[in-house]
Short mmCIF file of C-alpha atoms in Angstrom, two decimals:
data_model
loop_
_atom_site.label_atom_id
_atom_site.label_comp_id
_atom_site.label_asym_id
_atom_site.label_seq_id
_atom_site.Cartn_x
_atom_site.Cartn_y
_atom_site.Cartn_z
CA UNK A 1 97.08 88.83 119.81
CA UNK A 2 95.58 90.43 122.68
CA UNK A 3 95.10 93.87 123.43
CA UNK A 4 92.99 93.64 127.16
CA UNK A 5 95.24 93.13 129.51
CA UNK A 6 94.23 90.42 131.84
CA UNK A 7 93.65 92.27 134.80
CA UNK A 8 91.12 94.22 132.79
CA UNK A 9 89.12 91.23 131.43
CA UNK A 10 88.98 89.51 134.92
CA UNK A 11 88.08 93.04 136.72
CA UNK A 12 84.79 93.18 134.31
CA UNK A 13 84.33 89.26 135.46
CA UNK A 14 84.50 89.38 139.22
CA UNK A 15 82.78 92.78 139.46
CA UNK A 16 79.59 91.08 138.37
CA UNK A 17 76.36 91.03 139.85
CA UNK A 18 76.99 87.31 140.97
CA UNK A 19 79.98 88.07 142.14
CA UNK A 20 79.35 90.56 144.54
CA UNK A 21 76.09 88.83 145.61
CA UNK A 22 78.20 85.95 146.79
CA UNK A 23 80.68 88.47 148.82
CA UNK A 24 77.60 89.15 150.83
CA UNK A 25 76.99 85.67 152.06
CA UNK A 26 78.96 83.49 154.70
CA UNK A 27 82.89 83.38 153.77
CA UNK A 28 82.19 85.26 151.11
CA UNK A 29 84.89 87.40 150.87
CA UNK A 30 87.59 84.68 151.28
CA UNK A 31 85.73 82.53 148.09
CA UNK A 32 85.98 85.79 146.42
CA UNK A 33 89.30 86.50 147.09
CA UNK A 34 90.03 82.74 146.02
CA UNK A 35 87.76 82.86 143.10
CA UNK A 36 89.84 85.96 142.08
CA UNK A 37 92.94 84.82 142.29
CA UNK A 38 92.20 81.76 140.15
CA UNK A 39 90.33 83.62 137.46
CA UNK A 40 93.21 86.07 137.14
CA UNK A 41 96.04 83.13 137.13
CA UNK A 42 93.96 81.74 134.13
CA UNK A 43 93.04 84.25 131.98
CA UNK A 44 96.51 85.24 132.19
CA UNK A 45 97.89 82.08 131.06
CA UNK A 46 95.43 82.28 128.41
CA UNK A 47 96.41 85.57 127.08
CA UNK A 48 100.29 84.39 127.42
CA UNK A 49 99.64 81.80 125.66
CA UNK A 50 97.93 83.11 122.34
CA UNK A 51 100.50 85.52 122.43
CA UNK A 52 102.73 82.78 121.44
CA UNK A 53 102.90 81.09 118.03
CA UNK A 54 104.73 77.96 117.79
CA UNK A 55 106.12 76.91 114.05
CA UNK A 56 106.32 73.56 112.69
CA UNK A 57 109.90 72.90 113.75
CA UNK A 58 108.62 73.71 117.14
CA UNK A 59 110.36 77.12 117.87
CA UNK A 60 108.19 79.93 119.93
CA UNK A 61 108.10 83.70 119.32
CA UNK A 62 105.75 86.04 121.60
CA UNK A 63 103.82 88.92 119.60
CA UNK A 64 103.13 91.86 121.11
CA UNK A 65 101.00 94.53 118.93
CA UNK A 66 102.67 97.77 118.63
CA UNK A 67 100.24 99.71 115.77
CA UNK A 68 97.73 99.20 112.69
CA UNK A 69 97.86 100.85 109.70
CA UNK A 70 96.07 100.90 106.70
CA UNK A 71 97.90 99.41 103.57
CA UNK A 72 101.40 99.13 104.75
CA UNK A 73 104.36 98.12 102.13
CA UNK A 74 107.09 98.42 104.41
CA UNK A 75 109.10 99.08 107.52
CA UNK A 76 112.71 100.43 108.73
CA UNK A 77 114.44 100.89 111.68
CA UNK A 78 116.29 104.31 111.50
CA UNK A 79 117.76 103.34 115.07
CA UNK A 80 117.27 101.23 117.35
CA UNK A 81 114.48 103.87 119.06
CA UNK A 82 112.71 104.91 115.47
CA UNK A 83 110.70 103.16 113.00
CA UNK A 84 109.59 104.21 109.85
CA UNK A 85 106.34 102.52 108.15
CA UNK A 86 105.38 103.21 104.64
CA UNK A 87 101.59 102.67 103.50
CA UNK A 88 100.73 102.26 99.81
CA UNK A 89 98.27 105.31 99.23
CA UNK A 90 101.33 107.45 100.04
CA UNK A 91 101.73 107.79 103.63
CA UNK A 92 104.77 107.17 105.75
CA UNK A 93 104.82 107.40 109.28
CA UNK A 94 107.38 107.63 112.02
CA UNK A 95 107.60 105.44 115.21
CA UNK A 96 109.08 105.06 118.50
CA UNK A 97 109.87 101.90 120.27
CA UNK A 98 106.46 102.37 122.16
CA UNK A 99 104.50 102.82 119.27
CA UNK A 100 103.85 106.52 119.49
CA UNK A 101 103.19 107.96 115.78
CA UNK A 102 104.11 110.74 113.74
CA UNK A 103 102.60 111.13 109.70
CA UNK A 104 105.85 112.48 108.25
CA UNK A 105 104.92 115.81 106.16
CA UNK A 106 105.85 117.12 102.80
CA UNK A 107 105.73 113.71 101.04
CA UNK A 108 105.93 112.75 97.45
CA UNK A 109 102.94 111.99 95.43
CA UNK A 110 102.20 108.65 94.61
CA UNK A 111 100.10 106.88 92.10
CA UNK A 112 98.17 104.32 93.90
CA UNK A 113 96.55 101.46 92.73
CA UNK A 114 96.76 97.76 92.28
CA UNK A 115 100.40 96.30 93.14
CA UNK A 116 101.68 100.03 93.28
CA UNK A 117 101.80 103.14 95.40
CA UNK A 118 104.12 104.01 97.81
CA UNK A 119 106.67 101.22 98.30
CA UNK A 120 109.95 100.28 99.82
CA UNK A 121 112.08 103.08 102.66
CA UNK A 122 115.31 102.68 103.44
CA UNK A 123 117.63 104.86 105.31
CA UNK A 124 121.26 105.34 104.63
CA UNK A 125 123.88 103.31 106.39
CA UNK A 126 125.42 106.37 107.51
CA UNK A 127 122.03 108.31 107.96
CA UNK A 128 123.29 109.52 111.91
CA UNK A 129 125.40 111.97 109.56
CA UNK A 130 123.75 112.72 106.76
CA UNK A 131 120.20 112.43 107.16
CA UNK A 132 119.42 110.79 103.93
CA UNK A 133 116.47 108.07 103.28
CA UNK A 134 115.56 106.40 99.99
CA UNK A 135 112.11 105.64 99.12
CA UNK A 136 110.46 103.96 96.23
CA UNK A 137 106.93 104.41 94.79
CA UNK A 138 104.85 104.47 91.60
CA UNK A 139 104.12 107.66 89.60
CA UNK A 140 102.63 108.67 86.47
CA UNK A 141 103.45 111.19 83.63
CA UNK A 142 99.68 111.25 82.03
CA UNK A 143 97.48 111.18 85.12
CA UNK A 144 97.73 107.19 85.13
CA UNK A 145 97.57 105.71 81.75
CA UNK A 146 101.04 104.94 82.14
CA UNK A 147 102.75 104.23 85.56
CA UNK A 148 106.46 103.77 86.44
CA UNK A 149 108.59 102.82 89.38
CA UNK A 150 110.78 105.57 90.63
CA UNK A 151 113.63 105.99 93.53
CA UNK A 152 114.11 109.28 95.62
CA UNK A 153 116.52 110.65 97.92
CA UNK A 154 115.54 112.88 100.07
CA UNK A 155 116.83 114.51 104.11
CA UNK A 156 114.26 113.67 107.23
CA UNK A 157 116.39 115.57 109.57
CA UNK A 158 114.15 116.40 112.91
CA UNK A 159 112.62 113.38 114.19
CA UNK A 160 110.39 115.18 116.56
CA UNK A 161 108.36 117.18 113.40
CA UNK A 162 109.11 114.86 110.51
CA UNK A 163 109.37 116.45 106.91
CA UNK A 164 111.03 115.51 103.89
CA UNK A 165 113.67 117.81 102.68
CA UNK A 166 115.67 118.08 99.40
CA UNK A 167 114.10 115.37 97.54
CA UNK A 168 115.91 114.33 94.74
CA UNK A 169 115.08 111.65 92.11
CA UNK A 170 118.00 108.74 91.79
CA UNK A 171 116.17 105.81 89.79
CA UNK A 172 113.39 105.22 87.18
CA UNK A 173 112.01 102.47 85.84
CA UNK A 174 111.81 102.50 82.22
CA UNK A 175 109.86 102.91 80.02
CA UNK A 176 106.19 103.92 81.64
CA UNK A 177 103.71 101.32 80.58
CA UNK A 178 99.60 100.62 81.13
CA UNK A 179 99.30 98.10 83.87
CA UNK A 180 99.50 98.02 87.86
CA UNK A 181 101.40 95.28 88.62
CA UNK A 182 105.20 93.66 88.88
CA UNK A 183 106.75 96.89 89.56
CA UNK A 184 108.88 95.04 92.90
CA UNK A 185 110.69 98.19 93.49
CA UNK A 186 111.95 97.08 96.73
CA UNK A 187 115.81 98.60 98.13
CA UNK A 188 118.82 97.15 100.18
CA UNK A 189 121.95 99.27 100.64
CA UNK A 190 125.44 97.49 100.46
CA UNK A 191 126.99 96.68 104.32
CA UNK A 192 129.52 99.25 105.47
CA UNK A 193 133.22 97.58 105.23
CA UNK A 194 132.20 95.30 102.01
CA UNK A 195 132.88 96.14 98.28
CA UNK A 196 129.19 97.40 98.11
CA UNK A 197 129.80 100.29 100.56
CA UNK A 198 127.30 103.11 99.64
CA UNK A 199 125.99 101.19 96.42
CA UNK A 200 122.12 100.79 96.43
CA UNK A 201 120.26 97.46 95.07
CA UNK A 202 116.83 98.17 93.59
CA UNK A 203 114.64 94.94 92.09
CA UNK A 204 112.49 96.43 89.19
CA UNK A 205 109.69 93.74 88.57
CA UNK A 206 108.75 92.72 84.77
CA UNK A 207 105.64 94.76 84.88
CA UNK A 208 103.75 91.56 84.31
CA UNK A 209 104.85 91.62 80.50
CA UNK A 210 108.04 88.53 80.95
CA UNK A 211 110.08 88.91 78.16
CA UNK A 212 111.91 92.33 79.07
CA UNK A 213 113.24 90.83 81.73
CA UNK A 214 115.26 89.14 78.60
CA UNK A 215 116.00 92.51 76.82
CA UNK A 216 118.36 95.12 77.19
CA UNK A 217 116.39 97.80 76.21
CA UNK A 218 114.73 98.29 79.32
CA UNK A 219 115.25 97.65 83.06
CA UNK A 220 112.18 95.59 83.62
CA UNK A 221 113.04 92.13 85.34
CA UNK A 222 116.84 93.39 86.61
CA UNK A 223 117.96 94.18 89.68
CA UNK A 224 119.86 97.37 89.31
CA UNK A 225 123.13 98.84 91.07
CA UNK A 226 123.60 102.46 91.52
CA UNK A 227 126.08 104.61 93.66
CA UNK A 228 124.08 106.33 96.22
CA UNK A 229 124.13 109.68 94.29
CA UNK A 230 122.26 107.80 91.58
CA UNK A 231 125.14 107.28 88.76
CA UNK A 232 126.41 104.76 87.48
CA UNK A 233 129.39 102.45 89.26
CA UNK A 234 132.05 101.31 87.33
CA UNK A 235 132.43 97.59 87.85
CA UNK A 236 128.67 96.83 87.19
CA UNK A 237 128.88 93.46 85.02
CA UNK A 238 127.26 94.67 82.13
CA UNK A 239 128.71 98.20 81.26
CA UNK A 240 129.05 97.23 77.33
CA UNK A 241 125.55 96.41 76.63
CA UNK A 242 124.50 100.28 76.50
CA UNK A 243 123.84 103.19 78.49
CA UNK A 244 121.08 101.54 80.29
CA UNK A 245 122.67 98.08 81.13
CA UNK A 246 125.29 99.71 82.48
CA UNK A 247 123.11 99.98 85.60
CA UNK A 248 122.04 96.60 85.52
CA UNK A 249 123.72 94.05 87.98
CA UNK A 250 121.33 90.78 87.50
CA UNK A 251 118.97 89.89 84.85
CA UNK A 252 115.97 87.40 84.01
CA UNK A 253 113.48 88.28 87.26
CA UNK A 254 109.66 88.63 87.46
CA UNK A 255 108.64 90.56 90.67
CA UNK A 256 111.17 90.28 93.21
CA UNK A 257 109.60 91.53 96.72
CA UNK A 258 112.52 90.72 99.18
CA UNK A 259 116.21 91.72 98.76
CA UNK A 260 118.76 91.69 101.68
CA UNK A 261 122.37 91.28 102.41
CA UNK A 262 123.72 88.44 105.09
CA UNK A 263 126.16 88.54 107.59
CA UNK A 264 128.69 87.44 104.71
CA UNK A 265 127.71 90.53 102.29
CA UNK A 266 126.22 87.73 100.01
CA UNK A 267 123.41 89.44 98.19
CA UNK A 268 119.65 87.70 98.46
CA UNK A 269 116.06 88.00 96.72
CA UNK A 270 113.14 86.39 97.01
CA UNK A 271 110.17 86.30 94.28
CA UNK A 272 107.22 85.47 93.11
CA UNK A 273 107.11 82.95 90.14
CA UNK A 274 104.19 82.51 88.22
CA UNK A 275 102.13 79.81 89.31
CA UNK A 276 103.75 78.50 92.02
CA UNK A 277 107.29 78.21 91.52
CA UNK A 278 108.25 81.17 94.00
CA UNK A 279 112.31 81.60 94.39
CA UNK A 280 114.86 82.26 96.58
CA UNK A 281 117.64 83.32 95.08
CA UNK A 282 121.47 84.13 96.08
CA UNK A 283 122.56 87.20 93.53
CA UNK A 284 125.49 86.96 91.90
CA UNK A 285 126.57 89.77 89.24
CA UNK A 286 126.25 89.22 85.51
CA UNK A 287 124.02 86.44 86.25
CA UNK A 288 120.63 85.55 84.23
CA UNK A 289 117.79 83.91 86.40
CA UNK A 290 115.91 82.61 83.62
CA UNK A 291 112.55 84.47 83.92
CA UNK A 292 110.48 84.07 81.71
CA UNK A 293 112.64 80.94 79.86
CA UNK A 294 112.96 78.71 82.69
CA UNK A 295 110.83 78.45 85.88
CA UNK A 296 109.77 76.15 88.53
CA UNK A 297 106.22 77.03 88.74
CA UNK A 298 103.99 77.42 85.17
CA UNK A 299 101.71 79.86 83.69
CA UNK A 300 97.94 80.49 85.66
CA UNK A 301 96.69 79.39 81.85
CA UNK A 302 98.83 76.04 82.58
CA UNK A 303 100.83 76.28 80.23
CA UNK A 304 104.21 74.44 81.29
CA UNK A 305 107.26 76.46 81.71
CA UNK A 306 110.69 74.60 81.31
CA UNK A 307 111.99 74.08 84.88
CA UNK A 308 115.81 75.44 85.54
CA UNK A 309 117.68 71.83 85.22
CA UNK A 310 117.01 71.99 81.53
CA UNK A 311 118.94 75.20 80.67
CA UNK A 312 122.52 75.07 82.72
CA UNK A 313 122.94 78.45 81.18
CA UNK A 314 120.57 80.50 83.65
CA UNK A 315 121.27 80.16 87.61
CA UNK A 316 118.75 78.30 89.37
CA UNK A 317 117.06 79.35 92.82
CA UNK A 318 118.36 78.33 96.29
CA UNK A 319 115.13 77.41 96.86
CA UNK A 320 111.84 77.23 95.93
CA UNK A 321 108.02 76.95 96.97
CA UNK A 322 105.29 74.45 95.22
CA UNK A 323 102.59 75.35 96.44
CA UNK A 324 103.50 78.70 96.31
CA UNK A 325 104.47 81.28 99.28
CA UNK A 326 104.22 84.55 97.84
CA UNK A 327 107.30 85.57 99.24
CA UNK A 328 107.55 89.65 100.43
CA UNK A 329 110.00 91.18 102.65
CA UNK A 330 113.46 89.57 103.69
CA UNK A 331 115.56 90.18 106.23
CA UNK A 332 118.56 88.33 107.99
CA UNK A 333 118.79 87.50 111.91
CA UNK A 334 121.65 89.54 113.90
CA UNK A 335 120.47 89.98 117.55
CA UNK A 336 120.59 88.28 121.07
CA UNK A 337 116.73 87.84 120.95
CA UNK A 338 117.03 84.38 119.44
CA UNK A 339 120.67 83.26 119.67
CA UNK A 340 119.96 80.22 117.69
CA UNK A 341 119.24 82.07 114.50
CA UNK A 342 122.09 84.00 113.92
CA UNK A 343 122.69 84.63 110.32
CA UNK A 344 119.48 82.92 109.59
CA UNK A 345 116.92 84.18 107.10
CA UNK A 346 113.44 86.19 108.22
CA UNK A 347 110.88 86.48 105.27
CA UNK A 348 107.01 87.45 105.03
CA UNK A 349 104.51 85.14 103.25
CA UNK A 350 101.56 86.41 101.57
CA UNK A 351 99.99 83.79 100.11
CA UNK A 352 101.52 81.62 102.48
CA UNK A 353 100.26 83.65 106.00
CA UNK A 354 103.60 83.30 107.90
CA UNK A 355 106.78 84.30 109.09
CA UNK A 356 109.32 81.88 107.85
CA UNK A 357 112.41 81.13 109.41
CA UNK A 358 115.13 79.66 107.09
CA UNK A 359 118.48 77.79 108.40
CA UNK A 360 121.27 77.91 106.03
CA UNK A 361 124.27 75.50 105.48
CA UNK A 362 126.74 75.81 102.70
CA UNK A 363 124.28 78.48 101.09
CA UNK A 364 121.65 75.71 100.73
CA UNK A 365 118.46 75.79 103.22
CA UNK A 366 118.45 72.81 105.87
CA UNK A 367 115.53 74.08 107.66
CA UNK A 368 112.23 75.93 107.35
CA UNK A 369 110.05 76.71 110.00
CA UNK A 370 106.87 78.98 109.65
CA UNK A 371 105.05 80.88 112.28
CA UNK A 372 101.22 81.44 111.05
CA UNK A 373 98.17 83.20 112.68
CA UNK A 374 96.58 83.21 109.76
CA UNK A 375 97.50 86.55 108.32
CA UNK A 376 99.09 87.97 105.03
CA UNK A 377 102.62 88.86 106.04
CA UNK A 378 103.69 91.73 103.92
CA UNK A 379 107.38 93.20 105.68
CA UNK A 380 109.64 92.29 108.48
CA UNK A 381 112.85 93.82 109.95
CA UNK A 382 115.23 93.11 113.14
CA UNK A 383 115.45 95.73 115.83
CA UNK A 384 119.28 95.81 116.61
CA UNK A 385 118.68 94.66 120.29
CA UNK A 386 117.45 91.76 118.43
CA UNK A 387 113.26 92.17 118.31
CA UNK A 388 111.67 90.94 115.13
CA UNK A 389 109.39 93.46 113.62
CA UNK A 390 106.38 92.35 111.58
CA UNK A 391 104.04 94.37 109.21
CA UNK A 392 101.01 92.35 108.38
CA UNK A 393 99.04 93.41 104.51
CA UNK A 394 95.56 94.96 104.26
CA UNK A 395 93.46 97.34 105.78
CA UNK A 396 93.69 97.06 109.04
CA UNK A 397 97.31 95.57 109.41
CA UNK A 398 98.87 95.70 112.82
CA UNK A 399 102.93 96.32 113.07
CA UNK A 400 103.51 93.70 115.53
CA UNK A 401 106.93 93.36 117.67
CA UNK A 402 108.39 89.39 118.48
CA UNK A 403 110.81 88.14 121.27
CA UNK A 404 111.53 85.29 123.21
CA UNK A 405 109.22 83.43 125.53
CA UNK A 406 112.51 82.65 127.06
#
């Protein structure tokens, strides 16, 4: 993605010494004017054109680059006009449509390191009224020996001087183990107008230790289901299995990295199996996805894991990736941007470089179709006027904003 536009690049060109020696001969200022012309017309097309990445099914987006920060987890829209970016060593920044910045102030301390730090931010469906956002990070009750995923609530009220106000702690993962890894910790709210209206989804990864994600004494490997205050619904599936359970809506994950509702208020995740074996998944409550029983992919020691087909018991993915993807975030198209992909599925690859596109028919995938430039795709959201917002991984990773060539 270029930056220069290409007026600038062909100004440095034709305002070369050669250049202005040949004004200075016979009809030179018409060749110049000529020469000009033709030099701008092409580097222009140029810099059009590797703006635009074409997938494998043949579809186009154009990137524009809005940003770069360092270490980003995450991105939401707050509006259409304001974006909010979260970076693991505990930053989170606000954003207008332009790109213009603002480090939001009084923010939580995180525990950085490895998979963790600051993670997932999502604002409330109704946050025009009441201000609230939800963010997720890692923290630590004995300066880092043991580390835990946690869920606040907190008010970011004035948009012009960002703070965090009234922070309040709705979620923790439990119990605090060593390790820095698996915590997934990612959030989706339920859609206004369904049965999940003000409920909040949080993944909680198996802190790279597999069989919790089997037990009911902890949360590890669950996705949990909370009212927005933080207690406990009612009609969560598993409400006579203990005090903790009761939170639990889905069991049997290992690091889930992408959760999102579709147009149907049909619950999604995506994440990362072991070796290979990466899964899409459509949530249903009360069910058991297998990890670490049954899995598609096997252990980086090669040690075979049972695939899904051999125990009916434990739902098997929608879909899944050998060689892997490292799927991250997920999102699903609603916008006149692309009016092809409506209801379609938007999701980040890591391991995989790409922004994946995937068509859905009778909640089975028809069609994939990646976009790669060659970079770890960590986040991506949809601007309601229909953009696609990516957030590339690393040090230097560059928000970057897609529409149509068309």
């Amino acid at each position: 993605f270029k930056q220069k536009t290409a007026y600038e690049i062909a100004s440095c060109l034709v305002g070369s010494e050669m250049c202005i020696r040949d004004r200075q001969q016979p009809n030179g200022k018409l060749l110049y004017k000529i020469f000009s012309f033709f030099l701008l017309f092409m580097i222009a097309s140029q810099i059009y054109a590797n703006n635009i990445i074409v997938g494998n099914l043949g579809s186009k987006i154009r990137g524009e680059v809005i940003s770069t920060f360092r270490y980003p987890w995450s991105i939401s829209f707050l509006n259409n006009d304001h974006l909010l970016v979260a970076t693991k060593p505990g930053k989170m920044w606000l954003l207008d449509s332009l790109g213009s910045k603002i480090e939001v102030k009084n923010m939580v301390s995180v525990e950085y390191g490895g998979q963790g730090g600051m993670g997932d931010v999502v604002p409330h469906p109704n946050y025009s009224i009441n201000h609230f956002i939800y963010l997720s990070y890692i923290t630590s009750d004995d300066g880092g020996q043991t580390r835990y995923a946690v869920v606040d609530q907190a008010i970011l009220r004035d948009l012009s001087s960002p703070k965090l106000e009234n922070i309040e702690r709705i979620w923790e993962q439990f119990p605090a183990v060593k390790g820095k890894g698996h915590f997934s910790h990612r959030i989706a709210f339920g859609p206004k107008g369904s049965a999940h209206e003000n409920k909040i989804f949080i993944t909680s990864g198996d802190r790279q230790m597999q069989h919790p994600a089997q037990m009911w004494e902890t949360n590890f490997g669950k996705i949990v289901r909370l009212n927005d205050d933080g207690s406990v619904p009612r009609d969560n599936p598993f409400k006579n299995r203990g005090e903790l359970a009761k939170t639990f809506w889905t069991t049997g994950h290992r690091n889930a990295l992408g959760l999102a509702f579709d147009q149907e208020n049909n619950l999604w995740a995506n994440e990362m199996g072991p070796r290979h074996g990466d899964e899409l998944n459509l949530i249903v409550p009360g069910s058991n996805y297998g990890w670490p029983l049954v899995s598609e992919g096997n252990h980086y020691s090669g040690a075979v894991i049972p695939s899904h087909d051999t125990r009916p018991e434990f739902t098997a993915p929608v879909a899944y990736w050998v060689p892997t993807l490292a799927p991250s975030g997920l999102t699903f198209y609603k916008g006149n941007e692309f009016k092809d992909w409506q209801g379609q599925a938007l999701l980040g690859g890591l391991k995989g470089k790409s922004l994946v596109r995937l068509k859905f028919k009778d909640e089975k995938v028809v069609d994939e179709e990646r976009f790669s430039w060659r970079v770890r795709v960590r986040d991506v959201e949809v601007q309601k006027n229909g953009f696609i917002w990516v957030i590339e991984d690393g040090s230097n990773a560059r928000l970057i904003k897609f529409s149509s060539p068309n």
